Short mmCIF file of C-alpha atoms in Angstrom, two decimals:
data_model
loop_
_atom_site.label_atom_id
_atom_site.label_comp_id
_atom_site.label_asym_id
_atom_site.label_seq_id
_atom_site.Cartn_x
_atom_site.Cartn_y
_atom_site.Cartn_z
CA MET A 210 13.52 -1.06 2.25
CA GLN A 211 16.24 0.32 4.35
CA THR A 212 19.91 1.76 3.49
CA LEU A 213 23.46 0.37 6.09
CA LEU A 214 26.44 2.32 5.60
CA ILE A 215 29.72 -0.09 6.14
CA ALA A 216 32.91 1.84 6.66
CA ASP A 217 35.82 -0.65 7.37
CA SER A 218 39.26 -0.22 5.94
CA ASN A 219 39.34 -4.06 5.49
CA ASP A 220 37.96 -4.95 1.46
CA ALA A 221 37.81 -8.21 2.39
CA PHE A 222 35.76 -8.30 5.42
CA ARG A 223 33.87 -5.62 4.30
CA GLN A 224 33.03 -7.20 1.00
CA GLN A 225 31.98 -10.17 3.27
CA LEU A 226 29.59 -8.24 5.45
CA ALA A 227 27.98 -6.34 2.36
CA GLU A 228 26.92 -9.58 0.62
CA ALA A 229 25.64 -10.56 4.44
CA PHE A 230 23.13 -7.55 5.11
CA GLN A 231 22.36 -7.86 1.19
CA PRO A 232 19.33 -9.11 2.26
CA TYR A 233 17.74 -6.59 4.80
CA TYR A 234 19.55 -3.49 3.35
CA HIS A 235 20.11 -1.56 0.23
CA VAL A 236 24.35 -2.21 1.13
CA LEU A 237 26.78 0.45 0.62
CA THR A 238 30.50 0.86 1.39
CA CYS A 239 33.11 2.64 1.60
CA ARG A 240 37.12 2.25 3.21
CA ASN A 241 38.05 5.66 5.24
CA GLY A 242 36.64 8.39 7.21
CA LEU A 243 35.82 10.88 5.16
CA GLU A 244 34.22 8.55 2.48
CA ALA A 245 31.37 7.55 5.20
CA LEU A 246 30.58 11.22 6.64
CA ASP A 247 30.30 12.67 2.73
CA ILE A 248 27.45 9.13 2.39
CA LEU A 249 26.07 9.69 6.11
CA CYS A 250 25.77 13.52 4.99
CA ARG A 251 24.16 11.94 0.81
CA GLU A 252 22.01 9.38 1.57
CA HIS A 253 19.52 8.57 4.48
CA CYS A 254 21.44 5.92 5.86
CA GLU A 255 19.27 4.33 8.75
CA CYS A 256 22.48 1.96 10.07
CA LEU A 257 26.07 2.30 9.65
CA VAL A 258 28.62 -0.58 10.62
CA LEU A 259 31.36 1.11 12.01
CA GLU A 260 35.18 0.67 11.87
CA LEU A 261 35.80 3.00 14.64
CA THR A 262 40.74 3.10 13.28
CA LEU A 263 39.20 4.36 10.18
CA PRO A 264 42.00 6.25 8.15
CA GLU A 265 41.38 9.48 7.18
CA LEU A 266 39.11 10.06 10.38
CA ASP A 267 38.93 8.03 12.56
CA GLY A 268 35.21 6.62 13.35
CA ILE A 269 34.65 8.47 16.77
CA THR A 270 34.96 11.84 14.62
CA MET A 271 33.26 11.06 12.31
CA LEU A 272 30.38 10.38 14.43
CA GLU A 273 30.63 13.96 16.10
CA MET A 274 30.28 15.60 13.00
CA ALA A 275 27.53 13.63 11.25
CA ALA A 276 25.49 13.83 15.06
CA ALA A 277 27.00 17.54 14.18
CA ARG A 278 24.87 17.56 10.91
CA ASP A 279 21.92 16.18 12.72
CA ILE A 280 22.70 12.79 11.30
CA ARG A 281 22.33 9.92 13.76
CA PRO A 282 22.45 6.21 11.99
CA ILE A 283 21.64 3.01 14.69
CA VAL A 284 25.56 2.14 15.12
CA ILE A 285 27.41 -0.34 15.41
CA ALA A 286 31.38 0.06 16.01
CA VAL A 287 34.03 -2.58 15.44
CA SER A 288 37.42 -2.41 16.32
CA PRO A 289 40.17 -4.53 17.49
CA LEU A 290 40.47 -2.80 20.86
CA PHE A 291 38.07 -0.43 23.14
CA THR A 292 39.59 1.90 25.80
CA GLN A 293 37.22 3.31 27.83
CA TYR A 294 36.90 6.38 26.13
CA VAL A 295 35.25 4.67 24.21
CA PHE A 296 32.38 3.54 26.69
CA ASP A 297 31.93 6.32 27.74
CA VAL A 298 31.19 8.46 24.53
CA ALA A 299 29.20 5.17 23.03
CA GLU A 300 25.57 6.62 23.73
CA THR A 301 26.50 9.85 23.57
CA LEU A 302 27.80 9.22 20.23
CA GLY A 303 24.21 6.88 19.48
CA ILE A 304 25.94 4.22 19.74
CA GLY A 305 24.43 0.45 20.01
CA TYR A 306 26.52 -1.74 19.92
CA LEU A 307 30.44 -2.63 20.30
CA ILE A 308 31.72 -5.73 19.23
CA ARG A 309 35.09 -6.54 19.62
CA ARG A 310 37.14 -7.91 16.31
CA PRO A 311 37.96 -10.77 14.63
CA CYS A 312 34.26 -11.90 15.20
CA PRO A 313 31.79 -13.86 12.81
CA VAL A 314 30.14 -11.77 10.46
CA GLN A 315 26.78 -13.73 11.08
CA SER A 316 27.20 -11.97 15.00
CA ILE A 317 26.91 -8.32 13.31
CA VAL A 318 23.92 -9.06 11.32
CA THR A 319 22.36 -10.40 13.73
CA ARG A 320 23.30 -7.78 16.32
CA MET A 321 22.32 -5.40 13.39
CA LEU A 322 18.95 -6.76 12.88
CA ASP A 323 18.01 -7.00 17.15
CA LEU A 324 18.79 -3.73 17.69
CA ARG A 325 16.68 -2.04 14.22
CA GLN A 326 13.45 -4.21 15.76
CA ARG A 327 13.87 -3.05 19.84
CA LEU A 328 13.94 1.07 17.89
CA ASN A 329 12.54 0.93 15.32
CA PRO A 330 9.90 -1.89 15.32
CA ILE A 331 8.45 -2.67 11.85
CA TRP A 332 4.24 -2.29 12.31
CA ALA A 333 3.46 -4.72 9.38
CA SER A 334 5.40 -6.80 7.08
CA ARG A 335 4.38 -6.51 3.34
CA GLU A 336 1.87 -9.71 2.94
CA GLN A 337 -0.78 -7.81 5.95
CA VAL A 338 -0.37 -4.50 4.18
CA ILE A 339 -1.01 -6.53 1.08
CA SER A 340 -4.20 -7.90 3.46
CA PHE A 341 -5.22 -4.63 5.07
CA LEU A 342 -5.47 -2.91 1.39
CA TYR A 343 -7.48 -6.00 -0.36
CA TRP A 344 -9.68 -5.35 3.60
CA LEU A 345 -10.01 -1.72 2.35
CA GLY A 346 -11.07 -2.98 -1.11
CA VAL A 347 -7.84 -1.05 -3.22
CA PRO A 348 -8.02 -3.43 -6.81
CA SER A 349 -4.61 -4.76 -7.65
CA VAL A 350 -5.35 -3.85 -11.03
CA TYR A 351 -4.37 -0.22 -10.43
CA ASN A 352 -1.30 1.42 -11.84
CA GLY A 353 -0.71 2.58 -8.34
CA TYR A 354 -0.91 -0.36 -6.55
CA PRO A 355 2.36 -2.17 -6.22
CA SER A 356 3.73 1.85 -5.13
CA LEU A 357 0.96 2.16 -2.54
CA VAL A 358 2.56 -1.65 -1.37
CA GLU A 359 5.92 -0.17 -0.94
CA ALA A 360 4.89 2.71 0.56
CA LEU A 361 2.69 1.55 3.33
CA THR A 362 6.38 -1.47 3.98
CA ILE A 363 8.54 0.85 3.54
CA LEU A 364 7.08 3.76 6.44
CA ALA A 365 6.05 0.54 8.69
CA GLU A 366 10.41 -0.01 9.22
CA ASP A 367 10.47 3.47 9.22
CA PRO A 368 7.03 6.19 9.67
CA SER A 369 9.70 9.20 10.01
CA LEU A 370 10.06 9.40 6.18
CA SER A 371 10.40 11.97 4.69
CA ILE A 372 7.27 11.73 2.18
CA THR A 373 8.53 13.73 -1.12
CA LYS A 374 11.98 13.97 0.47
CA VAL A 375 12.75 10.37 0.96
CA LEU A 376 9.10 7.60 0.12
CA TYR A 377 8.09 8.77 -3.50
CA PRO A 378 12.26 8.87 -4.68
CA GLU A 379 12.80 5.28 -2.91
CA ILE A 380 9.54 3.36 -4.51
CA ALA A 381 10.42 5.76 -7.93
CA LYS A 382 13.84 3.26 -7.92
CA ARG A 383 12.26 0.67 -7.05
CA THR A 384 9.18 0.44 -9.39
CA ASP A 385 11.49 2.53 -12.39
CA SER A 386 9.59 5.57 -13.00
CA GLY A 387 9.05 9.12 -10.82
CA PRO A 388 8.52 10.37 -8.01
CA LYS A 389 5.35 12.92 -9.30
CA ALA A 390 4.19 9.32 -11.22
CA VAL A 391 4.54 7.36 -8.06
CA GLU A 392 2.79 10.62 -6.31
CA ARG A 393 0.21 10.89 -8.51
CA ASN A 394 -0.32 6.94 -9.57
CA ILE A 395 -1.28 6.52 -5.36
CA ARG A 396 -3.33 9.44 -5.37
CA SER A 397 -5.32 8.31 -8.30
CA ALA A 398 -5.83 4.50 -6.37
CA ILE A 399 -7.25 6.46 -3.20
CA GLU A 400 -8.88 8.41 -5.65
CA GLN A 401 -10.28 6.06 -7.55
CA THR A 402 -11.24 3.38 -4.55
CA TRP A 403 -12.89 6.43 -2.45
CA LYS A 404 -15.69 6.14 -4.80
CA VAL A 405 -16.39 2.79 -4.84
CA ARG A 406 -15.30 2.81 -1.24
CA ASP A 407 -17.08 0.59 1.27
CA VAL A 408 -18.05 3.22 3.38
CA GLU A 409 -18.48 1.46 6.59
CA ARG A 410 -14.68 -0.12 6.54
CA TRP A 411 -13.55 3.45 4.87
CA ASN A 412 -14.99 5.25 8.21
CA GLN A 413 -13.50 2.89 11.00
CA LEU A 414 -9.84 4.38 9.25
CA PHE A 415 -12.09 8.11 7.95
CA PRO A 416 -14.60 8.90 10.22
CA GLU A 417 -14.80 13.01 9.79
CA MET A 418 -13.94 12.30 6.70
CA SER A 419 -16.33 13.32 3.68
CA GLU A 420 -13.76 14.10 0.86
CA ARG A 421 -10.81 11.94 -0.38
CA PRO A 422 -7.61 11.78 1.95
CA SER A 423 -4.80 13.21 0.98
CA ASN A 424 -1.32 10.27 0.46
CA SER A 425 0.07 11.63 3.77
CA GLN A 426 -3.56 11.61 5.35
CA PHE A 427 -3.69 7.98 4.06
CA PHE A 428 -0.70 6.60 5.53
CA SER A 429 -1.18 8.27 8.57
CA ARG A 430 -4.47 5.82 8.99
CA ALA A 431 -3.65 3.26 7.73
CA LEU A 432 -0.40 2.80 9.38
CA GLU A 433 -2.08 3.59 12.84
CA ALA A 434 -4.56 0.51 11.27
CA LEU A 435 -1.62 -1.28 10.51
CA ARG A 436 -0.51 -1.39 14.35
CA ASN A 437 -3.53 -1.45 16.35
CA GLY A 438 -5.07 -3.74 14.39
CA HIS A 439 -8.21 -1.76 14.11
CA TRP A 440 -9.36 -3.45 10.69
CA GLU A 441 -8.95 -6.75 11.14
#
């Protein structure tokens, strides 16, 4: 699940937004620009709902400082008034959509989901990942199977994620374990399946390999197969 930050000084509106986004994102919130910048620097936030008139550090300045650190989430900006300057710099700062407030909370959710799909199209649903692993012959009784499902589902949303720094820690939080255990269990599941594999099917993914693929190699080929539908 991707992480979304809501940076808004209006407590009631911020809470309403957080509740509306909960089914779709891991939601973080803050009420001023300095807090927002600190969270963006510490957390991997793919998406941001940003009030441009934040106290302590305004939204435009905050985005400029984040961009200087190569932090560029998908941004929806909200404000009671937009100046020509905002329109001029919106694209440069990565603002995908501008919404004038007051506005319905659901309209912000809808626009963000649409932006995410357009900019980072999801290659496969959890159900498709499970079907793919079944086709490949990965037994669901393996300890690493739940982590493998989570890994491919997360990477289908954002294949650019760092496997060791972001993916494994995120799966560890979801499965109540540790990153090293996640890596080890996934490797074991791939290794055990490799030993009893359907050679014809595995050769579709790894035609040149005579040894078990590494976790990263498996993720890469699995995502390619899910995207292209070559496994069905």
